[in-house]
Amino acid sequence: MNKLKKILACMIITLGILYLPEIHANASTVTIDEATFPDSCVRKFAQEQDVNKDGVLSDEERNIVDYALWDWYTAAAYGVDGSHLIDFTGMQNFPKITKVRLQLGCKVNGKEIYWNYKASNLFQCFPHVKQLSIVSFGTKSIELSGESNTLEALDISFENEILKTGEVVCKMYAPNIKEIDITGNISTKSYSLGKCFPKAKYIYLYDTNVGKSGTLDGFQDIETLFISGKKVTDMNLSFLSGITIHRLEIEKTKISKLDMAPLRKTKLNVLDIDNCPIKKLMLLPLKNTGIVSLSISNCYITSLNLKEVSNKTLTTLSIINCPLKKLDVSPLKNTLETLYVGDRQQFYTKYREVYKKTKFTTLDLSMMKKLKEVYGSGAGSIKTVRLKNPKKHVRVKTLQELHLYGTKIKSIDVSGLTKLKKLYVGNCTTKCNINKCTKLEELGIINRGTTDLSLKSKSLKHLQYRGGKVKKLSVKKCPKLYAVTIRGTKAKSLDFKGNKNLLYLSIYNSNIGKVVYPKVKKADWRYEYKIQDKRFSSDPITNAEESGIFTYEHYLGGYNINQVKTVDISAWKRLSSAMKKRQLANGYKFVMKQYTPRRIIINKKLRSSDKKWIRAVAKKIKAKVIMW
């Protein structure tokens, strides 16, 4: 018996050796003809890959192609004329293609042509595709059918504005897909998206019409679900009950009611509702989900009971531009770390807008035990921010950032906030006490009512002032001051001689007659100065726009002086090239009229070569040089 087995094994090996060359030969070459590539456009694509133009595709020629791109330009080159559905039969002979992008439009002889593809065999033609992107420019229907076990990411969109009625007919099955990104309506002929893509983790549906019962059933576990669209009038969340979902975003819909009871059995971490006409919202179903971040913006909610989510997990709350007459955050005193009632202010930029729907006038933070950041720029109704409650003998002590530009706050005392690093307050502020703020680094004030602004801080590095009442502005007791921007002041002169770390200065005011420059300790000017806040790069619950490093763009050049009559540089006895370029001339803007002083005061002990250079510059800009 063993001998017979050995004989049979030898025969099989021999037959394999005999037939292997023939099988290999058949697999290694593909003839470019109508039988293999029935569609003339696809045949043209194949001919483009035939490097040696022998009419046959070798292994090497086929395996080098990993991306099938039929866009606005290449489709025209392949002969697409819009007269028929493109049949991609034959593309399966390119086994390395894992990425396919079809833009269903092209321009032929100056005329826009819209085309479509044969959907019934698309995934047979691309059996190894992992990423599929389809963009319609004129075709009103995109169909997906068949099955793909390799597809991981799907992106479909209707680009042309006239295709507002464009629909996706989805009748396919892709069990391994991870991300879906669809812009457009889902046809009533479609299967439930959850049944088509049961294991999808990231689902983004823009300008869509889903939401009603049954349209999203079948998803198993979701990381992120994003839904927007004015055709969404009803949102049934029952399909989420009992499954894992971490992030749910609903925006720009016409939903007026939202029953969140199905979320009770989920593990929802982030809920973001924006620009929906919702008037009432019950938060109790979220209490035990592990909710970390709750955001409600641009809705019509008039009251909110935060006791319903007073759990141990909610750390970020955002309530922006909603007509709440009262906002009580004290139920979250043991967990809340970040509060948004407006915008996060960027240094050296104006607040973006005033939120007119906001109604509450008082923001009581005195009970908060872990609150670190409050962003309220643009919340125009706020008149009072309560940081302490003498009757209850409590005060907030943990605040590091307080952003209140664009509010009606007249007076604020932050002297007890020893951990405060950033403070922005205005537009009506007349009193601002920053004593004992030993860690304060950024300060922004708008329309300070007093005529005398004398700051004293050993930690302050960045100062922004806007307003027209201050006649005296002194920062000489701020030794670490690094960047200053001033707009609209009645001060006749500004003396920065003692600020030897001041590398960036911007002044936009025609009233200032004289500015005294410091001799900086280390003249390490850069052309563009930025502050980077790396907190946003590591925060797992910020949205896509904030996922990168958040940057405050400050100053281009060094000193940016607009319409100042006299510049005093007498602190310098020797001018470095960096000083000339960045502090004195701000790059080469000295030649521009609005940056040109009438007088330049220099030290009489300035070295002769520098005096010669100054006189040459002064002659060019018609300024007078004065020795001091």
Short mmCIF file of C-alpha atoms in Angstrom, two decimals, residues 305-559:
data_model
loop_
_atom_site.label_atom_id
_atom_site.label_comp_id
_atom_site.label_asym_id
_atom_site.label_seq_id
_atom_site.Cartn_x
_atom_site.Cartn_y
_atom_site.Cartn_z
CA ASN A 305 -32.07 70.07 33.14
CA LEU A 306 -28.44 69.06 33.62
CA LYS A 307 -29.32 67.07 36.74
CA GLU A 308 -30.37 64.34 34.32
CA VAL A 309 -26.74 63.86 33.26
CA SER A 310 -25.05 64.53 36.59
CA ASN A 311 -22.97 61.39 36.32
CA LYS A 312 -19.27 60.81 36.81
CA THR A 313 -18.23 61.04 33.17
CA LEU A 314 -19.48 64.29 31.55
CA THR A 315 -16.42 66.54 31.22
CA THR A 316 -17.29 68.77 28.24
CA LEU A 317 -20.50 70.76 27.79
CA SER A 318 -21.32 73.06 24.88
CA ILE A 319 -24.53 75.12 24.85
CA ILE A 320 -24.21 77.76 22.13
CA ASN A 321 -26.80 80.10 20.61
CA CYS A 322 -29.87 78.51 22.20
CA PRO A 323 -32.65 80.66 23.77
CA LEU A 324 -32.07 79.40 27.30
CA LYS A 325 -33.16 81.97 29.88
CA LYS A 326 -31.14 80.19 32.54
CA LEU A 327 -28.15 77.87 32.48
CA ASP A 328 -27.38 76.06 35.71
CA VAL A 329 -24.17 74.04 35.42
CA SER A 330 -23.84 73.32 39.15
CA PRO A 331 -25.17 69.73 38.81
CA LEU A 332 -21.94 69.02 36.93
CA LYS A 333 -19.71 70.58 39.59
CA ASN A 334 -17.78 67.36 40.23
CA THR A 335 -17.04 66.41 36.62
CA LEU A 336 -17.19 69.35 34.19
CA GLU A 337 -13.79 70.50 32.92
CA THR A 338 -14.63 72.42 29.73
CA LEU A 339 -17.66 74.67 29.12
CA TYR A 340 -18.61 76.31 25.82
CA VAL A 341 -21.32 78.99 25.81
CA GLY A 342 -19.64 80.81 22.92
CA ASP A 343 -16.41 80.69 20.95
CA ARG A 344 -12.84 79.90 21.86
CA GLN A 345 -10.91 83.11 21.30
CA GLN A 346 -7.81 83.16 19.14
CA PHE A 347 -5.13 85.63 20.14
CA TYR A 348 -4.82 88.59 17.78
CA THR A 349 -8.18 87.92 16.10
CA LYS A 350 -11.63 89.37 16.63
CA TYR A 351 -14.38 87.20 18.02
CA ARG A 352 -16.31 85.87 15.06
CA GLU A 353 -19.90 86.76 15.90
CA VAL A 354 -22.43 87.60 18.58
CA TYR A 355 -24.91 84.81 19.20
CA LYS A 356 -28.29 86.52 19.18
CA LYS A 357 -30.38 83.57 20.41
CA THR A 358 -28.55 83.41 23.74
CA LYS A 359 -30.81 84.79 26.51
CA PHE A 360 -29.28 84.00 29.91
CA THR A 361 -27.48 86.93 31.57
CA THR A 362 -25.69 85.23 34.48
CA LEU A 363 -23.17 82.43 34.40
CA ASP A 364 -22.52 81.04 37.87
CA LEU A 365 -19.27 79.08 38.06
CA SER A 366 -18.68 79.39 41.80
CA MET A 367 -19.61 75.78 42.61
CA MET A 368 -17.40 74.16 40.00
CA LYS A 369 -14.59 71.99 41.37
CA LYS A 370 -12.83 70.77 38.21
CA LEU A 371 -13.66 73.42 35.62
CA LYS A 372 -10.54 74.41 33.63
CA GLU A 373 -11.78 76.22 30.52
CA VAL A 374 -14.75 78.48 29.81
CA TYR A 375 -15.24 79.66 26.22
CA GLY A 376 -17.93 82.32 25.91
CA SER A 377 -16.78 84.80 23.27
CA GLY A 378 -19.80 86.04 21.35
CA ALA A 379 -22.37 85.18 24.03
CA GLY A 380 -23.74 88.72 23.91
CA SER A 381 -26.40 88.36 26.62
CA ILE A 382 -23.97 87.56 29.46
CA LYS A 383 -23.65 90.43 31.94
CA THR A 384 -22.30 88.63 34.99
CA VAL A 385 -19.88 85.77 35.53
CA ARG A 386 -19.95 84.65 39.14
CA LEU A 387 -16.64 83.16 40.23
CA LYS A 388 -17.32 83.07 43.96
CA ASN A 389 -20.28 82.88 46.33
CA PRO A 390 -19.52 84.55 49.68
CA LYS A 391 -22.74 83.28 51.25
CA LYS A 392 -21.87 79.65 50.58
CA HIS A 393 -18.14 80.29 51.04
CA VAL A 394 -17.28 78.68 47.72
CA ARG A 395 -15.33 79.79 44.68
CA VAL A 396 -13.98 78.24 41.52
CA LYS A 397 -10.23 77.69 41.83
CA THR A 398 -9.31 75.49 38.88
CA LEU A 399 -9.92 77.85 35.92
CA GLN A 400 -7.05 78.10 33.44
CA GLU A 401 -8.84 79.81 30.54
CA LEU A 402 -11.69 82.34 30.52
CA HIS A 403 -12.80 83.69 27.12
CA LEU A 404 -15.51 86.37 27.31
CA TYR A 405 -15.09 88.67 24.31
CA GLY A 406 -18.32 90.06 22.87
CA THR A 407 -20.21 90.02 26.18
CA LYS A 408 -21.82 92.78 28.30
CA ILE A 409 -19.59 92.21 31.32
CA LYS A 410 -18.57 95.54 32.87
CA SER A 411 -16.57 94.30 35.83
CA ILE A 412 -14.77 91.07 36.63
CA ASP A 413 -12.46 90.12 39.50
CA VAL A 414 -10.23 87.16 38.67
CA SER A 415 -7.69 87.86 41.39
CA GLY A 416 -8.40 84.56 43.13
CA LEU A 417 -7.76 82.46 40.04
CA THR A 418 -4.15 81.51 40.71
CA LYS A 419 -4.12 78.93 37.89
CA LEU A 420 -5.53 81.25 35.22
CA LYS A 421 -3.36 81.37 32.07
CA LYS A 422 -5.63 83.02 29.48
CA LEU A 423 -8.19 85.78 29.97
CA TYR A 424 -10.20 87.60 27.30
CA VAL A 425 -12.91 90.01 28.39
CA GLY A 426 -15.03 92.71 26.64
CA ASN A 427 -16.80 94.59 25.04
CA CYS A 428 -18.08 96.68 27.95
CA THR A 429 -15.40 96.02 30.55
CA THR A 430 -14.41 98.92 32.80
CA LYS A 431 -12.81 97.00 35.67
CA CYS A 432 -10.57 93.95 35.48
CA ASN A 433 -8.57 92.87 38.51
CA ILE A 434 -5.78 90.42 37.63
CA ASN A 435 -3.88 90.66 40.92
CA LYS A 436 -2.56 87.35 42.22
CA CYS A 437 -2.95 85.74 38.79
CA THR A 438 0.63 84.55 38.96
CA LYS A 439 0.34 82.22 35.95
CA LEU A 440 -1.51 84.55 33.58
CA GLU A 441 0.21 84.50 30.16
CA GLU A 442 -2.41 85.82 27.72
CA LEU A 443 -4.63 88.85 28.36
CA GLY A 444 -7.13 90.42 25.99
CA ILE A 445 -9.27 93.45 26.87
CA ILE A 446 -11.84 95.27 24.71
CA ASN A 447 -13.23 98.74 25.51
CA ARG A 448 -11.80 99.12 28.96
CA GLY A 449 -13.62 102.10 30.50
CA THR A 450 -10.77 103.48 32.59
CA THR A 451 -8.39 106.08 31.18
CA ASP A 452 -5.36 104.54 32.90
CA LEU A 453 -4.30 100.99 32.08
CA SER A 454 -1.20 100.11 34.09
CA LEU A 455 -0.52 96.41 34.19
CA LYS A 456 1.73 94.60 36.62
CA SER A 457 2.43 90.93 36.01
CA LYS A 458 5.57 88.84 36.20
CA SER A 459 4.02 86.08 34.08
CA LEU A 460 2.20 87.97 31.28
CA LYS A 461 3.61 87.20 27.81
CA HIS A 462 0.87 88.21 25.38
CA LEU A 463 -1.32 91.32 25.54
CA GLN A 464 -4.14 92.36 23.25
CA TYR A 465 -5.94 95.67 23.80
CA ARG A 466 -8.81 97.20 21.81
CA GLY A 467 -10.62 100.35 22.85
CA GLY A 468 -10.55 104.12 22.66
CA LYS A 469 -10.69 105.42 26.25
CA VAL A 470 -7.26 104.63 27.65
CA LYS A 471 -4.96 107.68 27.68
CA LYS A 472 -2.12 106.03 29.57
CA LEU A 473 -1.00 102.50 28.87
CA SER A 474 1.92 101.14 30.85
CA VAL A 475 3.36 97.62 30.69
CA LYS A 476 6.84 98.30 32.05
CA LYS A 477 6.13 96.04 35.03
CA CYS A 478 5.53 93.07 32.73
CA PRO A 479 9.12 91.83 32.20
CA LYS A 480 8.18 88.66 30.26
CA LEU A 481 5.97 90.44 27.74
CA TYR A 482 6.68 88.83 24.39
CA ALA A 483 3.89 89.96 22.05
CA VAL A 484 1.60 93.01 22.12
CA THR A 485 -1.13 94.21 19.79
CA ILE A 486 -2.96 97.50 20.32
CA ARG A 487 -5.91 98.99 18.45
CA GLY A 488 -7.71 102.22 19.22
CA THR A 489 -6.18 104.09 22.16
CA LYS A 490 -5.93 107.77 23.07
CA ALA A 491 -2.44 107.35 24.51
CA LYS A 492 -0.04 109.85 22.92
CA SER A 493 3.02 107.71 23.56
CA LEU A 494 3.90 104.13 24.38
CA ASP A 495 7.09 103.23 26.20
CA PHE A 496 8.34 99.65 25.86
CA LYS A 497 11.95 100.40 26.75
CA GLY A 498 11.86 98.15 29.81
CA ASN A 499 10.26 95.22 27.99
CA LYS A 500 13.45 93.52 26.86
CA ASN A 501 11.69 90.31 25.80
CA LEU A 502 9.25 92.07 23.46
CA LEU A 503 9.83 90.60 20.03
CA TYR A 504 6.43 91.14 18.42
CA LEU A 505 4.53 94.42 18.47
CA SER A 506 1.55 95.53 16.38
CA ILE A 507 0.02 99.00 16.73
CA TYR A 508 -2.87 100.22 14.60
CA ASN A 509 -3.68 103.74 15.75
CA SER A 510 -3.23 107.18 14.25
CA ASN A 511 -3.35 108.97 17.63
CA ILE A 512 -0.07 107.61 18.99
CA GLY A 513 2.69 110.12 18.44
CA LYS A 514 5.65 108.21 19.81
CA VAL A 515 6.71 104.62 20.44
CA VAL A 516 9.86 103.78 22.40
CA TYR A 517 11.42 100.47 21.34
CA PRO A 518 13.29 98.18 23.72
CA LYS A 519 16.69 96.66 23.19
CA VAL A 520 15.65 93.03 23.24
CA LYS A 521 17.81 90.50 25.03
CA LYS A 522 17.70 87.87 22.33
CA ALA A 523 16.91 89.03 18.82
CA ASP A 524 15.53 85.72 17.55
CA TRP A 525 12.79 87.08 15.33
CA ARG A 526 11.10 84.69 12.97
CA TYR A 527 9.20 85.72 9.88
CA GLU A 528 6.00 84.17 11.19
CA TYR A 529 5.26 83.79 14.88
CA LYS A 530 2.78 81.16 16.02
CA ILE A 531 1.58 79.64 19.25
CA GLN A 532 0.55 76.02 19.00
CA ASP A 533 -1.91 74.47 21.40
CA LYS A 534 -1.16 70.75 21.33
CA ARG A 535 -4.12 69.95 23.54
CA PHE A 536 -6.27 69.69 20.44
CA SER A 537 -3.98 67.15 18.79
CA SER A 538 -4.44 64.65 21.60
CA ASP A 539 -8.09 65.29 22.49
CA PRO A 540 -10.05 62.19 21.37
CA ILE A 541 -13.44 63.91 21.27
CA THR A 542 -12.74 66.96 19.16
CA ASN A 543 -14.16 66.97 15.65
CA ALA A 544 -12.27 66.57 12.40
CA GLU A 545 -11.59 70.28 12.00
CA GLU A 546 -9.91 70.38 15.39
CA SER A 547 -8.02 67.11 15.18
CA GLY A 548 -4.79 68.78 14.07
CA ILE A 549 -2.63 71.14 16.11
CA PHE A 550 -4.64 74.24 16.92
CA THR A 551 -2.67 77.33 15.93
CA TYR A 552 -2.90 80.95 16.99
CA GLU A 553 -1.44 83.01 14.17
CA HIS A 554 0.08 86.14 15.64
CA TYR A 555 2.42 88.41 13.80
CA LEU A 556 4.11 88.47 10.45
CA GLY A 557 7.51 90.05 10.69
CA GLY A 558 8.49 91.66 13.96
CA TYR A 559 7.22 95.15 14.77
#
